[in-house]
mmCIF file of C-alpha atoms in Angstrom:
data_model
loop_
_atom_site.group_PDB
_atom_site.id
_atom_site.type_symbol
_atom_site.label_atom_id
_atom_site.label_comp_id
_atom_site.label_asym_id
_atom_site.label_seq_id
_atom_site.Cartn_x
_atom_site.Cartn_y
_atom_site.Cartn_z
ATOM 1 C CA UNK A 61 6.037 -41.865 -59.555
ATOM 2 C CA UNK A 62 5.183 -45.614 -58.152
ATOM 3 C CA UNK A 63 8.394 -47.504 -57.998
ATOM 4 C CA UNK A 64 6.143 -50.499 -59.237
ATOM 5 C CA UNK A 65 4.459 -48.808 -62.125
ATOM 6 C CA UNK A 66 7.781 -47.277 -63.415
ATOM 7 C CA UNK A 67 9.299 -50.804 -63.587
ATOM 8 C CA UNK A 68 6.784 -52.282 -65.361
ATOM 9 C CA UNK A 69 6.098 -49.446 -67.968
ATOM 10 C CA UNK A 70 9.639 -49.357 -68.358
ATOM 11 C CA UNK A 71 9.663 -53.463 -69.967
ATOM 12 C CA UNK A 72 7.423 -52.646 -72.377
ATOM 13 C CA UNK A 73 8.850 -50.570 -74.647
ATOM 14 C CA UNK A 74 9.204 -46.457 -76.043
ATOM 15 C CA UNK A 75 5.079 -46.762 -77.008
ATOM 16 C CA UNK A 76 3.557 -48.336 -74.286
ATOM 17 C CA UNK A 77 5.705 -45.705 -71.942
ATOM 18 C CA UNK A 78 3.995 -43.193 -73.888
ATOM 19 C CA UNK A 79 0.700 -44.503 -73.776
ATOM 20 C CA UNK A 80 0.881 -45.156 -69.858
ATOM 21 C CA UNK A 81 2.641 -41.771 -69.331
ATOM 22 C CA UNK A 82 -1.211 -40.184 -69.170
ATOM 23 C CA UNK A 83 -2.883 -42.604 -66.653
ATOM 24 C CA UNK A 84 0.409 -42.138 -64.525
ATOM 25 C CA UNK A 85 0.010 -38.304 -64.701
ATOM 26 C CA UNK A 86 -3.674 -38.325 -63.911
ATOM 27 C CA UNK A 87 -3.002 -40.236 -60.735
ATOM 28 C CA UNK A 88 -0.898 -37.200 -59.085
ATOM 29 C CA UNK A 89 -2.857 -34.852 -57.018
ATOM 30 C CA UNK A 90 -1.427 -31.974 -56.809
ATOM 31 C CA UNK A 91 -2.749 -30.141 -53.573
ATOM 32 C CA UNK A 92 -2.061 -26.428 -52.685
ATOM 33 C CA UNK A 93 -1.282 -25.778 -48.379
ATOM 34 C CA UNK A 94 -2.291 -21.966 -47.465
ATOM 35 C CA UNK A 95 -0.346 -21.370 -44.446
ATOM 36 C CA UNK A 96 -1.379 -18.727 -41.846
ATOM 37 C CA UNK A 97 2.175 -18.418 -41.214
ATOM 38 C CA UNK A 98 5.053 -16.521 -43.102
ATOM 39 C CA UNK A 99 7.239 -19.139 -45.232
ATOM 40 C CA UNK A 100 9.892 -20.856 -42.492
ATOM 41 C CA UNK A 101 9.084 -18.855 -39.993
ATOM 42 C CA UNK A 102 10.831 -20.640 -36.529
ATOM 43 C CA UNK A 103 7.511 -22.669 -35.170
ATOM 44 C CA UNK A 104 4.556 -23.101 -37.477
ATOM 45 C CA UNK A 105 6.381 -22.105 -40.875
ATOM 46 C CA UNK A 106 8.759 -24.426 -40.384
ATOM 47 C CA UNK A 107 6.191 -26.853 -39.166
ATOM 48 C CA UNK A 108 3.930 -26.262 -42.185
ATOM 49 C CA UNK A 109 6.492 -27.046 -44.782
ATOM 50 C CA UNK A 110 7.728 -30.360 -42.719
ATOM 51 C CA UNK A 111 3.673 -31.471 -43.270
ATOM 52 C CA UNK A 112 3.907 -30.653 -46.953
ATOM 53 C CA UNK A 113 6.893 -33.013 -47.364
ATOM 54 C CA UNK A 114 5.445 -35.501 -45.667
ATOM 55 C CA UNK A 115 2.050 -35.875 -47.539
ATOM 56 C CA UNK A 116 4.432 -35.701 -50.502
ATOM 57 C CA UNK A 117 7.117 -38.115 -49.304
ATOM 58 C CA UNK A 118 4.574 -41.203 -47.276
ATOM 59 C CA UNK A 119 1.866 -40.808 -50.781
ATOM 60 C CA UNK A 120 5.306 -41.697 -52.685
ATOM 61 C CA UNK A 121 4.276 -38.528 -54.851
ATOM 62 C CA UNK A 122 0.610 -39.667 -55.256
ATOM 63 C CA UNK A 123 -0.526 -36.522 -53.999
ATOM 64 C CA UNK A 124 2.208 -33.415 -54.713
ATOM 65 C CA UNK A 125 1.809 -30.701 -52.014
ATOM 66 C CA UNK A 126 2.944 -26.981 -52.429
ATOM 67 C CA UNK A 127 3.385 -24.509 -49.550
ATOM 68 C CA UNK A 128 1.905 -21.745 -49.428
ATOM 69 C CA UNK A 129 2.460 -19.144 -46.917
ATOM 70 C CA UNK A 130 0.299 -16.502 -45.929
ATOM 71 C CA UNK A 131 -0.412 -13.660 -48.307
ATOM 72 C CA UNK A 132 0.608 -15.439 -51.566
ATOM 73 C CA UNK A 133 -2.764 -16.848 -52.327
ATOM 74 C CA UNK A 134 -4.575 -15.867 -49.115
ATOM 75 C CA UNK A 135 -4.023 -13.563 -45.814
ATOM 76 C CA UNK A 136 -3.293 -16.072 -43.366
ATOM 77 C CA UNK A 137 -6.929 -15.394 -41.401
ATOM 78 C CA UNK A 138 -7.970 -16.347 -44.686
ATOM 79 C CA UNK A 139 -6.981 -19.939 -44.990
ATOM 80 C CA UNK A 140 -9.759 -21.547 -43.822
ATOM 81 C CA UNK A 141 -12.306 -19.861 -46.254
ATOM 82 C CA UNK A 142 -9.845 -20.890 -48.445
ATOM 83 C CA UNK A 143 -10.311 -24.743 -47.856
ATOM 84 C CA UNK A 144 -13.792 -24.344 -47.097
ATOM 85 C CA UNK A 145 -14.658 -23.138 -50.445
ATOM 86 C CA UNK A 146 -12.166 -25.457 -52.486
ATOM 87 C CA UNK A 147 -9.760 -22.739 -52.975
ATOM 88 C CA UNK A 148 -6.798 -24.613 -52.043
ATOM 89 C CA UNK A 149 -7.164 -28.193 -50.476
ATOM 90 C CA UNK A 150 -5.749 -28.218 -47.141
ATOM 91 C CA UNK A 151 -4.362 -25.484 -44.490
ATOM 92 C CA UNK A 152 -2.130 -25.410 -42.033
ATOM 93 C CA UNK A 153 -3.332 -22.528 -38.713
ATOM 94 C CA UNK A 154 -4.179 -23.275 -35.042
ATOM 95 C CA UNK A 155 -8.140 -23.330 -33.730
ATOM 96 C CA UNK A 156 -7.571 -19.903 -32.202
ATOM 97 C CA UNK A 157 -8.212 -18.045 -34.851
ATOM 98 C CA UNK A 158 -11.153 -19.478 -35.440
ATOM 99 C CA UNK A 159 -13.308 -18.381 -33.070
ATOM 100 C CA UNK A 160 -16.145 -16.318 -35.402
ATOM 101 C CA UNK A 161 -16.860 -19.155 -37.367
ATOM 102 C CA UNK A 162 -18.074 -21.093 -33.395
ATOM 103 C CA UNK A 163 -16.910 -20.378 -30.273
ATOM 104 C CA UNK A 164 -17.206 -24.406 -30.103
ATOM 105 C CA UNK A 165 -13.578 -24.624 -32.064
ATOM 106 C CA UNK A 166 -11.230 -22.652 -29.875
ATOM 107 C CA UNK A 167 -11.343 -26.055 -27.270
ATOM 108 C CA UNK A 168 -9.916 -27.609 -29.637
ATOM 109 C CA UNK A 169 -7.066 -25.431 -29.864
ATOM 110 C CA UNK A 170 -5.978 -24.023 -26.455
ATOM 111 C CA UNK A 171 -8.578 -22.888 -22.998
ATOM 112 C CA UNK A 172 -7.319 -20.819 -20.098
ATOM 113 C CA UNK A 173 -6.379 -23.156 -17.616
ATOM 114 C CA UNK A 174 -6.613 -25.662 -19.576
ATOM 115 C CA UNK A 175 -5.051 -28.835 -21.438
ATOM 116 C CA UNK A 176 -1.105 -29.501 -22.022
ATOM 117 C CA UNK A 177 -0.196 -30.566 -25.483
ATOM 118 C CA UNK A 178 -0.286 -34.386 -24.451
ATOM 119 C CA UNK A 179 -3.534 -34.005 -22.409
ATOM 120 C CA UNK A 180 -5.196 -32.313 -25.780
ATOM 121 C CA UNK A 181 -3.552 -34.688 -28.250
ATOM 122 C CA UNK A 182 -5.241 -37.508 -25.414
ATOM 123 C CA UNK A 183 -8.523 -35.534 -25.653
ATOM 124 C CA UNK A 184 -8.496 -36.182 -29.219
ATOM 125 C CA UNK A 185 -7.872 -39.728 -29.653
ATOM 126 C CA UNK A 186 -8.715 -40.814 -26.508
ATOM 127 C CA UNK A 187 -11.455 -39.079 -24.974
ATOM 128 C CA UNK A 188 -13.727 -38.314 -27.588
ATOM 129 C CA UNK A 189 -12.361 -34.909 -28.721
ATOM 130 C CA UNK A 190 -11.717 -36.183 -32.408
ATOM 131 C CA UNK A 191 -15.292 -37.115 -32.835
ATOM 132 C CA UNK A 192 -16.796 -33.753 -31.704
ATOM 133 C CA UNK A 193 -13.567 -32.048 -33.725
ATOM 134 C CA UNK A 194 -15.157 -33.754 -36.984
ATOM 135 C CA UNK A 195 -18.543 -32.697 -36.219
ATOM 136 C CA UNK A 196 -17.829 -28.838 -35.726
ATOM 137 C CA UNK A 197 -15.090 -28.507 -38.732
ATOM 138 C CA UNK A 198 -18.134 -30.806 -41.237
ATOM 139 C CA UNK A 199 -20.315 -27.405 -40.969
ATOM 140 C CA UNK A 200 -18.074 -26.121 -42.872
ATOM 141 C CA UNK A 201 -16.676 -28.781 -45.265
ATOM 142 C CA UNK A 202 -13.662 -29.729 -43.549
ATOM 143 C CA UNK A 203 -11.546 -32.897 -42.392
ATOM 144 C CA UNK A 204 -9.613 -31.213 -39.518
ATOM 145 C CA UNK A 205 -6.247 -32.842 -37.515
ATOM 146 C CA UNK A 206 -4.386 -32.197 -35.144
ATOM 147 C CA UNK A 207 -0.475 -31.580 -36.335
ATOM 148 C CA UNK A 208 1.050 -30.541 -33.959
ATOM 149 C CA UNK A 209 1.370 -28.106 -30.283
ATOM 150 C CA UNK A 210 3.562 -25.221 -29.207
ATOM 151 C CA UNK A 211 3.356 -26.342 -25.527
ATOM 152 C CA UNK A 212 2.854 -23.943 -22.786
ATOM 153 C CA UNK A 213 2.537 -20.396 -24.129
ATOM 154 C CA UNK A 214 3.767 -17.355 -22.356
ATOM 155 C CA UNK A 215 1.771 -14.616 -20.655
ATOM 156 C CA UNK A 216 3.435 -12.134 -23.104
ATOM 157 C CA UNK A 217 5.696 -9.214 -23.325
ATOM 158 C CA UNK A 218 4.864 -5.932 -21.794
ATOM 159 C CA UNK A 219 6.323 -2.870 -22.100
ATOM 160 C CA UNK A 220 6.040 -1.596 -18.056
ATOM 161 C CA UNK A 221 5.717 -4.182 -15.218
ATOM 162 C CA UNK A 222 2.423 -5.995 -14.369
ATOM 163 C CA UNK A 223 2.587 -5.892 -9.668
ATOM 164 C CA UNK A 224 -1.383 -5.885 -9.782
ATOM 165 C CA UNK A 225 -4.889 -6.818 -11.493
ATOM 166 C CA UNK A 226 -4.794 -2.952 -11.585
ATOM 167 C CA UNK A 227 -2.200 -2.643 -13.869
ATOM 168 C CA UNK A 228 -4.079 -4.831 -17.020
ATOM 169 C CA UNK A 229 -6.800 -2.592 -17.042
ATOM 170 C CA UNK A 230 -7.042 -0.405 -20.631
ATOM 171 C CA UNK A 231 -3.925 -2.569 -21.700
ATOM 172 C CA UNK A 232 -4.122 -2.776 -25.598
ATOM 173 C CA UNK A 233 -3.153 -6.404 -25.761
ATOM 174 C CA UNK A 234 -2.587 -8.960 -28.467
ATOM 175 C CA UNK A 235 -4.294 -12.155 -27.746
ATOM 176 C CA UNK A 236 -6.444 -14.501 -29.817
ATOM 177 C CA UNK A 237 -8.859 -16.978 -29.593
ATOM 178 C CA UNK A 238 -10.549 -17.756 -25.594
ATOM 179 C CA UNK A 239 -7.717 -16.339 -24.108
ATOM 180 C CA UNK A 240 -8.485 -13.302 -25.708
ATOM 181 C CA UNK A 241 -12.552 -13.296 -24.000
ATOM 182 C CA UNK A 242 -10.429 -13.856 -20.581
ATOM 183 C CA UNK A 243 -8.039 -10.488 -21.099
ATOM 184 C CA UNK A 244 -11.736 -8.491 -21.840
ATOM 185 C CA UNK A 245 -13.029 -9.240 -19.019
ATOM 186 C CA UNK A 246 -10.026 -8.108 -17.173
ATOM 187 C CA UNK A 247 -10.563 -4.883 -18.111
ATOM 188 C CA UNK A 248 -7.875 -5.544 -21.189
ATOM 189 C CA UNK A 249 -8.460 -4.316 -25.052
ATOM 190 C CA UNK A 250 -7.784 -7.371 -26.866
ATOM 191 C CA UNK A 251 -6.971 -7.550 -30.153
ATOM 192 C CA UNK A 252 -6.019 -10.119 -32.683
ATOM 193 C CA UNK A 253 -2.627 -9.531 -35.397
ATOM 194 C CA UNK A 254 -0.386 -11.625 -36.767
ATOM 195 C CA UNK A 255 2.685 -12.507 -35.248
ATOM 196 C CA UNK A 256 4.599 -9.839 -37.412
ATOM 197 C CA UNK A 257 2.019 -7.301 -36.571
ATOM 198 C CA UNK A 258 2.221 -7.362 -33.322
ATOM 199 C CA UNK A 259 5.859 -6.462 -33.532
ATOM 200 C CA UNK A 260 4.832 -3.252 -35.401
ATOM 201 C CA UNK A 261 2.621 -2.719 -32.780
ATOM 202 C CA UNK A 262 4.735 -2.757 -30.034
ATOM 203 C CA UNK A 263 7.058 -0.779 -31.817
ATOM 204 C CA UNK A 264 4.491 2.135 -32.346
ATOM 205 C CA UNK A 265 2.348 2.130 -29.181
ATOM 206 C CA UNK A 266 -0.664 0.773 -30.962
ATOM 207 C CA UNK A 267 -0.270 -2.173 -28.145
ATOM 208 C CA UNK A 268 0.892 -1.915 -24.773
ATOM 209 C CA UNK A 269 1.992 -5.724 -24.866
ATOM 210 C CA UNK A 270 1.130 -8.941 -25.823
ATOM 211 C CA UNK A 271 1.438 -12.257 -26.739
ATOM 212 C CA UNK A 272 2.509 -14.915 -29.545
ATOM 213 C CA UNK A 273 3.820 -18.183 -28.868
ATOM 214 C CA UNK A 274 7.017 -18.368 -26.907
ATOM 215 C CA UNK A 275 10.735 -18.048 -27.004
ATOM 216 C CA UNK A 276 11.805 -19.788 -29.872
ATOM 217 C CA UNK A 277 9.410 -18.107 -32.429
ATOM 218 C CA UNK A 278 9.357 -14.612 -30.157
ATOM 219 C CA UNK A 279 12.924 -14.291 -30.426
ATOM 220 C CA UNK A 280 12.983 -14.415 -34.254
ATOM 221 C CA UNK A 281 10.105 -12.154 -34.682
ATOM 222 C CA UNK A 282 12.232 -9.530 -32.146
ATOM 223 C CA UNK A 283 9.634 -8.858 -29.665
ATOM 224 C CA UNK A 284 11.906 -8.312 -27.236
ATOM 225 C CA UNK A 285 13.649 -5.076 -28.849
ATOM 226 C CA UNK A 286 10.506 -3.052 -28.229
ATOM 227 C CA UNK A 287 9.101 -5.028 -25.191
ATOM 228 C CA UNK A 288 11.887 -5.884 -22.263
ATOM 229 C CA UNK A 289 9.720 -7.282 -19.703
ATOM 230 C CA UNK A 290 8.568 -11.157 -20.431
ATOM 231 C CA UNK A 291 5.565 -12.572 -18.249
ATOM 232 C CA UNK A 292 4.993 -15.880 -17.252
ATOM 233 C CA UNK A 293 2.839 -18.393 -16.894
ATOM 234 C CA UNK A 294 0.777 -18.318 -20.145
ATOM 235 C CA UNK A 295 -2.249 -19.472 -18.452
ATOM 236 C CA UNK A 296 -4.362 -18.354 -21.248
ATOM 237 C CA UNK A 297 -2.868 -20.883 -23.638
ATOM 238 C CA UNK A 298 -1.249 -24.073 -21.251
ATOM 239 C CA UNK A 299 -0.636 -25.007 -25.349
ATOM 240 C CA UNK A 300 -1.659 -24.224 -28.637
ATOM 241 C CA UNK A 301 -2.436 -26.981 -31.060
ATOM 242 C CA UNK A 302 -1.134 -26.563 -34.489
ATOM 243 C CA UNK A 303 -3.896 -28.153 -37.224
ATOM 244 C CA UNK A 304 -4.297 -29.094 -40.459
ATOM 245 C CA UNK A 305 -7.621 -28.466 -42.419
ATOM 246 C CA UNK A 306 -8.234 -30.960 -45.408
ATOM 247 C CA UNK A 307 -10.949 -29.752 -47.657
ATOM 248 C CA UNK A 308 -13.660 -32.641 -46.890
ATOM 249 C CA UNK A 309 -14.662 -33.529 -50.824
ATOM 250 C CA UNK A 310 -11.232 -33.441 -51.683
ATOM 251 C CA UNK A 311 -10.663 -35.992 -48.449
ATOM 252 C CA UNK A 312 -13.610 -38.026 -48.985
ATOM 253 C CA UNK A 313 -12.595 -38.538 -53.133
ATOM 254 C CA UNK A 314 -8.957 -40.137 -51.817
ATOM 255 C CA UNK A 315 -8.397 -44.080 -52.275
ATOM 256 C CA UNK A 316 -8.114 -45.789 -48.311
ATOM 257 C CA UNK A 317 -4.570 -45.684 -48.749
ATOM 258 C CA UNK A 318 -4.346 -42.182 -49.488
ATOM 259 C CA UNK A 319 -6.281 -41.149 -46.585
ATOM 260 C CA UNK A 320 -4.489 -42.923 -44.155
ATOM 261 C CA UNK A 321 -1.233 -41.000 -45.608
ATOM 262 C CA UNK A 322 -2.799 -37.903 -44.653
ATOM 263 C CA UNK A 323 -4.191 -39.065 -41.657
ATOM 264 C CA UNK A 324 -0.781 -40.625 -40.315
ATOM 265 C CA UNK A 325 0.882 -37.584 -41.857
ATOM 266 C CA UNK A 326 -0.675 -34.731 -39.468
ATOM 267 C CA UNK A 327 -0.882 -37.029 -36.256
ATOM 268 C CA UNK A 328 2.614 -38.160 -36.736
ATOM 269 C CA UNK A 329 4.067 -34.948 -37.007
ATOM 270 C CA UNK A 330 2.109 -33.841 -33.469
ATOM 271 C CA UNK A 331 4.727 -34.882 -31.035
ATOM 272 C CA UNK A 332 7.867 -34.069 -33.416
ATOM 273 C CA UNK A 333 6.691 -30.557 -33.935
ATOM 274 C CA UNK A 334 6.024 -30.176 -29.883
ATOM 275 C CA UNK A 335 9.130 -31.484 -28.595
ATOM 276 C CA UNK A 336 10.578 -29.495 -31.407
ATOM 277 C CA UNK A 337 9.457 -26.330 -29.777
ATOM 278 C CA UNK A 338 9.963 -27.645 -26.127
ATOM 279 C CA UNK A 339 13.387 -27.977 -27.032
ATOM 280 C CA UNK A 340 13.856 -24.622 -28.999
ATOM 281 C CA UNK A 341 11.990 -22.912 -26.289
ATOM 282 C CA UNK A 342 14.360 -23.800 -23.754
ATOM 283 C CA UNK A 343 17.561 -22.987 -25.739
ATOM 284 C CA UNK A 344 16.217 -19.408 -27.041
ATOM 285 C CA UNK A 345 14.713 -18.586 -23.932
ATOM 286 C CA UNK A 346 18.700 -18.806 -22.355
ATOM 287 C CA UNK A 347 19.499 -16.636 -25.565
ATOM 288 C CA UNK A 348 17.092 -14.028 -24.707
ATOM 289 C CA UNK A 349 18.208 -13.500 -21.126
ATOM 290 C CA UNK A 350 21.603 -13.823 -22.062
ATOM 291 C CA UNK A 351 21.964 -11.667 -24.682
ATOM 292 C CA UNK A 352 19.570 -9.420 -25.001
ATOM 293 C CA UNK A 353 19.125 -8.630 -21.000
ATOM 294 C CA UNK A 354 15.339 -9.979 -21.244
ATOM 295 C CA UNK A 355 13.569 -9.463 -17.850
ATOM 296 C CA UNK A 356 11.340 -12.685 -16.692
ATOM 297 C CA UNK A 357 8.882 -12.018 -14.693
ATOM 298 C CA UNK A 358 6.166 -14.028 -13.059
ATOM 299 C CA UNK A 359 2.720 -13.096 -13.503
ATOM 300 C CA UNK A 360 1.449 -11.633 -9.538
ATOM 301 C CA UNK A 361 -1.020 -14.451 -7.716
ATOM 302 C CA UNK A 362 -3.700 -11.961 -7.687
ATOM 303 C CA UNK A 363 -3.780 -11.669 -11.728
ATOM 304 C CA UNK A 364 -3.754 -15.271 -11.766
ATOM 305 C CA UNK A 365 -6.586 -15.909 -9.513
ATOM 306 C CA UNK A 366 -8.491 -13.187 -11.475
ATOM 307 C CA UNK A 367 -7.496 -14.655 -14.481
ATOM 308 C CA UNK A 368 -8.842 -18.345 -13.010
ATOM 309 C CA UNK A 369 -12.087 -16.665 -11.938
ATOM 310 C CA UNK A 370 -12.582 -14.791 -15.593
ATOM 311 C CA UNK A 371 -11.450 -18.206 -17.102
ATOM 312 C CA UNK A 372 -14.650 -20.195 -15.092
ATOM 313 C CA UNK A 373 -17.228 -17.411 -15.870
ATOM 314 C CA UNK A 374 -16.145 -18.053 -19.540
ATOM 315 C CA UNK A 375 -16.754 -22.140 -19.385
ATOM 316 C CA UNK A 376 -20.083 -21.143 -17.834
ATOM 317 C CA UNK A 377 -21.461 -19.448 -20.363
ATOM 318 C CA UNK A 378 -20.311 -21.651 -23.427
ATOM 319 C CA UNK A 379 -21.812 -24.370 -20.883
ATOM 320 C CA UNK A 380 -25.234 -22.517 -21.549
ATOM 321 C CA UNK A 381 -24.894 -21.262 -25.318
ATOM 322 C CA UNK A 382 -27.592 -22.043 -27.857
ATOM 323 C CA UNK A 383 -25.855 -24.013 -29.873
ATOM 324 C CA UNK A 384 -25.898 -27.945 -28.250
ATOM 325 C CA UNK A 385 -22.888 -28.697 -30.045
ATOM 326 C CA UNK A 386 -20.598 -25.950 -27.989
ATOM 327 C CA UNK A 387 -22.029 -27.154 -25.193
ATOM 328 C CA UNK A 388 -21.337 -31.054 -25.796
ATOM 329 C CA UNK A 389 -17.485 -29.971 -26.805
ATOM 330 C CA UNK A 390 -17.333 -27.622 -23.747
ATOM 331 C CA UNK A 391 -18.940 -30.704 -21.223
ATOM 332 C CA UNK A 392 -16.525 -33.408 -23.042
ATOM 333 C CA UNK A 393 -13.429 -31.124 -22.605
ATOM 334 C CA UNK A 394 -14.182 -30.141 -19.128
ATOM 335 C CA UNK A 395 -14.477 -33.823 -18.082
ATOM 336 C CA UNK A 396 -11.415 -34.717 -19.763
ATOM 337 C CA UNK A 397 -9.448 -32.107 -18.171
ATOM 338 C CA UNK A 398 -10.953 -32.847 -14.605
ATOM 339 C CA UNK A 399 -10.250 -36.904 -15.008
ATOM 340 C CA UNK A 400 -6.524 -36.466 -16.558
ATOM 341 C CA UNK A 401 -6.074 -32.891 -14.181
ATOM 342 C CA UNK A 402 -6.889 -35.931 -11.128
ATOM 343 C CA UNK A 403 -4.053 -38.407 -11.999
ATOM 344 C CA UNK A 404 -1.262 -35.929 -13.162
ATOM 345 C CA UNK A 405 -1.583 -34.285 -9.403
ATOM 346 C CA UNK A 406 0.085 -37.215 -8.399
ATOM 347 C CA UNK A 407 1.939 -38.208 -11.689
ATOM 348 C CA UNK A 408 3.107 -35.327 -13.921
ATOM 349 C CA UNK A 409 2.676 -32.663 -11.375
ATOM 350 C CA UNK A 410 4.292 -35.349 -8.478
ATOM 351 C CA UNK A 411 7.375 -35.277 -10.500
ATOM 352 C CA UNK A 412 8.061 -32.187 -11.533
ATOM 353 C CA UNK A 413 7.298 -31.425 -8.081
ATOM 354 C CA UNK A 414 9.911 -33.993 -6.617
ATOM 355 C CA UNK A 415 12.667 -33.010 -9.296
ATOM 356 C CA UNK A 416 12.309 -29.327 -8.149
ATOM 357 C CA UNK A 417 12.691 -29.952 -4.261
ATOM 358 C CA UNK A 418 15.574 -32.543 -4.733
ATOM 359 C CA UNK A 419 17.432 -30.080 -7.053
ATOM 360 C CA UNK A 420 16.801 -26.626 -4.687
ATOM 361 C CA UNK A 421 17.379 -29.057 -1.253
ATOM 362 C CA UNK A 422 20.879 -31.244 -2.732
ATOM 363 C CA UNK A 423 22.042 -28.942 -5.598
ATOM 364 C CA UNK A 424 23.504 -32.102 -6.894
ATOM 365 C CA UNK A 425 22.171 -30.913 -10.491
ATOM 366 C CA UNK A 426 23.363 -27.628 -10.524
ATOM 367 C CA UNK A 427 27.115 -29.062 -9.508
ATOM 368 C CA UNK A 428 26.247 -31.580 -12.771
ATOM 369 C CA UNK A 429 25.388 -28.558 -14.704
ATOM 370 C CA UNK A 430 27.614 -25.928 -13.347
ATOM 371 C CA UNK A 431 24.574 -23.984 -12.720
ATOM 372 C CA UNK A 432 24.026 -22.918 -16.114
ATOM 373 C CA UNK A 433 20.017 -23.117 -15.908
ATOM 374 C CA UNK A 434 19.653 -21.815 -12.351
ATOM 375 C CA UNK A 435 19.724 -17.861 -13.525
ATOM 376 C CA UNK A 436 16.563 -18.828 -14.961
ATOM 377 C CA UNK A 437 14.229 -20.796 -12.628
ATOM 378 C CA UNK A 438 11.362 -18.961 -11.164
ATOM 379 C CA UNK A 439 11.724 -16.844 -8.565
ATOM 380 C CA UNK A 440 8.805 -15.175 -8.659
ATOM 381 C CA UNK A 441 9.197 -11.439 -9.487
#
């Protein structure tokens, strides 16, 4: 309740409380989240509920919103029917899944090859992206945001070692989204599952490997009990942006106030929820090596530069798609990437660069460390 509105029903008595208790109670909103995730789940359950409470929290209770995670209204792939249709009023997914509704939403998301999490939050608010993001999502009667990013994804866990392009071919493989087109064309059978699916999957022999998000969430989901080998980079997804859907009547109904609550809500919680998982990553992926004998493996050049090639013959062909509006996303995200892809050679990319050189030349770090990350620095295969 308003701090404000309590006080001053409060001073006038038993009977005016009761006859203000109605307007008070007709001024909640009380908004249902579908999640595509399951409840808590390490990553995007965890992350869905944290958005939940903070609609609730910064609206001061004005608008009251319940989690729910996928399966206890709708599957999880069916979330964003859900909001479409007024089923629930806002969702909580990632643009990969997406991808049958327009090919033109899974930029917004993640792209072989393509932008980190602060180049596609930049994209967004910066370059144009938010505009075009609006357009696409208003087909089908939705307010989208971006809420958050997983960072760089992994190339996946396989049960037998990848040494050539040879090896992907007839690979059942669980992918979503563009990187998913990429993996076909490599000869791969690509299929979409949930995150606990794919776990079954592996298990079974229904899929030969695949991927999900990265350490932190793989780990809990125990990928690497059925899969021992895990593949990097993730060059199909550089990052995966989390997003919440807002049902657009339901948006365009709220006071100013009230959408600028939801607004600061989802873009607040972006860089929170991806230095969340940068973090987690980092300290799970030590876990998994650790204690569980995890092998990391680099991904061979040659399945990179095939992947690079397939990943180019893809952009070409949304470049020349009938619909103008996948084409104006695809043109505005491939000049983004090529302006900010320019400066981080020498900025990003310079010092990461710089930091590795000076720490394999001096080993001043390691002697600061005691060497406890150098077990897991690339070394190629």
């Amino acid at each position: 309740m308003d701090r404000r509105k309590f006080l001053a029903t409060a001073g006038m008595g038993a009977a005016a409380t009761t006859l203000a208790a109605p307007a008070i109670a007709q001024d909640v909103r009380n908004w249902k989240l579908v999640s595509a995730w399951p409840k808590n789940l390490p990553g995007p359950g965890v992350a869905a509920q944290t958005l939940a409470d903070r609609i609730t929290t910064l609206s001061g209770g004005r608008i009251n919103v319940t989690l729910y995670a996928a399966g206890e209204i709708v599957p999880g792939n069916g979330v964003f029917d859900a909001v479409s249709e007024g089923t629930a009023e806002l969702y909580h997914a990632v643009p990969a899944y997406w991808g049958s509704k327009s090919k033109g939403i899974l930029l917004f998301g993640s792209q072989p090859f393509g932008l980190r999490a602060d180049e596609q939050f930049a994209w967004m608010y910066h370059g144009g992206g938010q505009a075009l993001y609006d357009e696409m999502y208003g087909r089908f009667g939705i307010k989208p945001f971006l809420c958050g990013n997983s960072g760089p994804q992994w190339a996946g866990w396989f049960k037998n070692e990848i040494t050539s392009v040879e090896d992907l071919k007839g690979l059942k493989f669980r992918t979503t989204g563009i990187a998913s087109q990429m993996a076909a064309k490599l000869g791969m059978a690509a299929e979409a599952m949930s995150g606990p699916a794919m776990f079954q999957a592996l298990q079974t022999g229904a899929l030969d490997a695949g991927e999900f998000i990265g350490p932190w969430t793989d780990s809990a989901l125990g990928y690497y009990q059925v899969a021992p080998y895990y593949y990097w980079p993730g060059v199909g997804e550089p990052s995966s942006a989390e997003e919440c859907g807002v049902n657009a009547d339901v948006f365009a109904e709220l006071p100013d106030d009230l959408k600028e609550v939801v607004t600061q809500a989802c873009q607040g919680l972006y860089n929170p929820v991806w230095t969340e998982y940068m973090t987690k990553h980092a300290q799970s992926l030590q876990t998994l090596v650790s204690d569980h004998g995890v092998q990391v493996r680099k991904l061979p050049d040659d399945v990179i530069a095939a992947m690079g090639v397939a990943a180019q013959e893809i952009m070409q062909e949304y470049l020349a798609d009938d619909d103008e509006l996948v084409v104006r996303i695809t043109e505005s995200f491939i000049a983004y990437r090529d302006l900010v892809g320019g400066y981080m050679s020498y900025a990003d990319n310079g010092q990461m660069n710089a930091r590795a050189f000076s720490d394999t030349k001096t080993g001043l770090w390691c002697a600061a460390r005691r060497c406890v990350l150098h077990p897991l620095r690339p070394r190629g295969r």
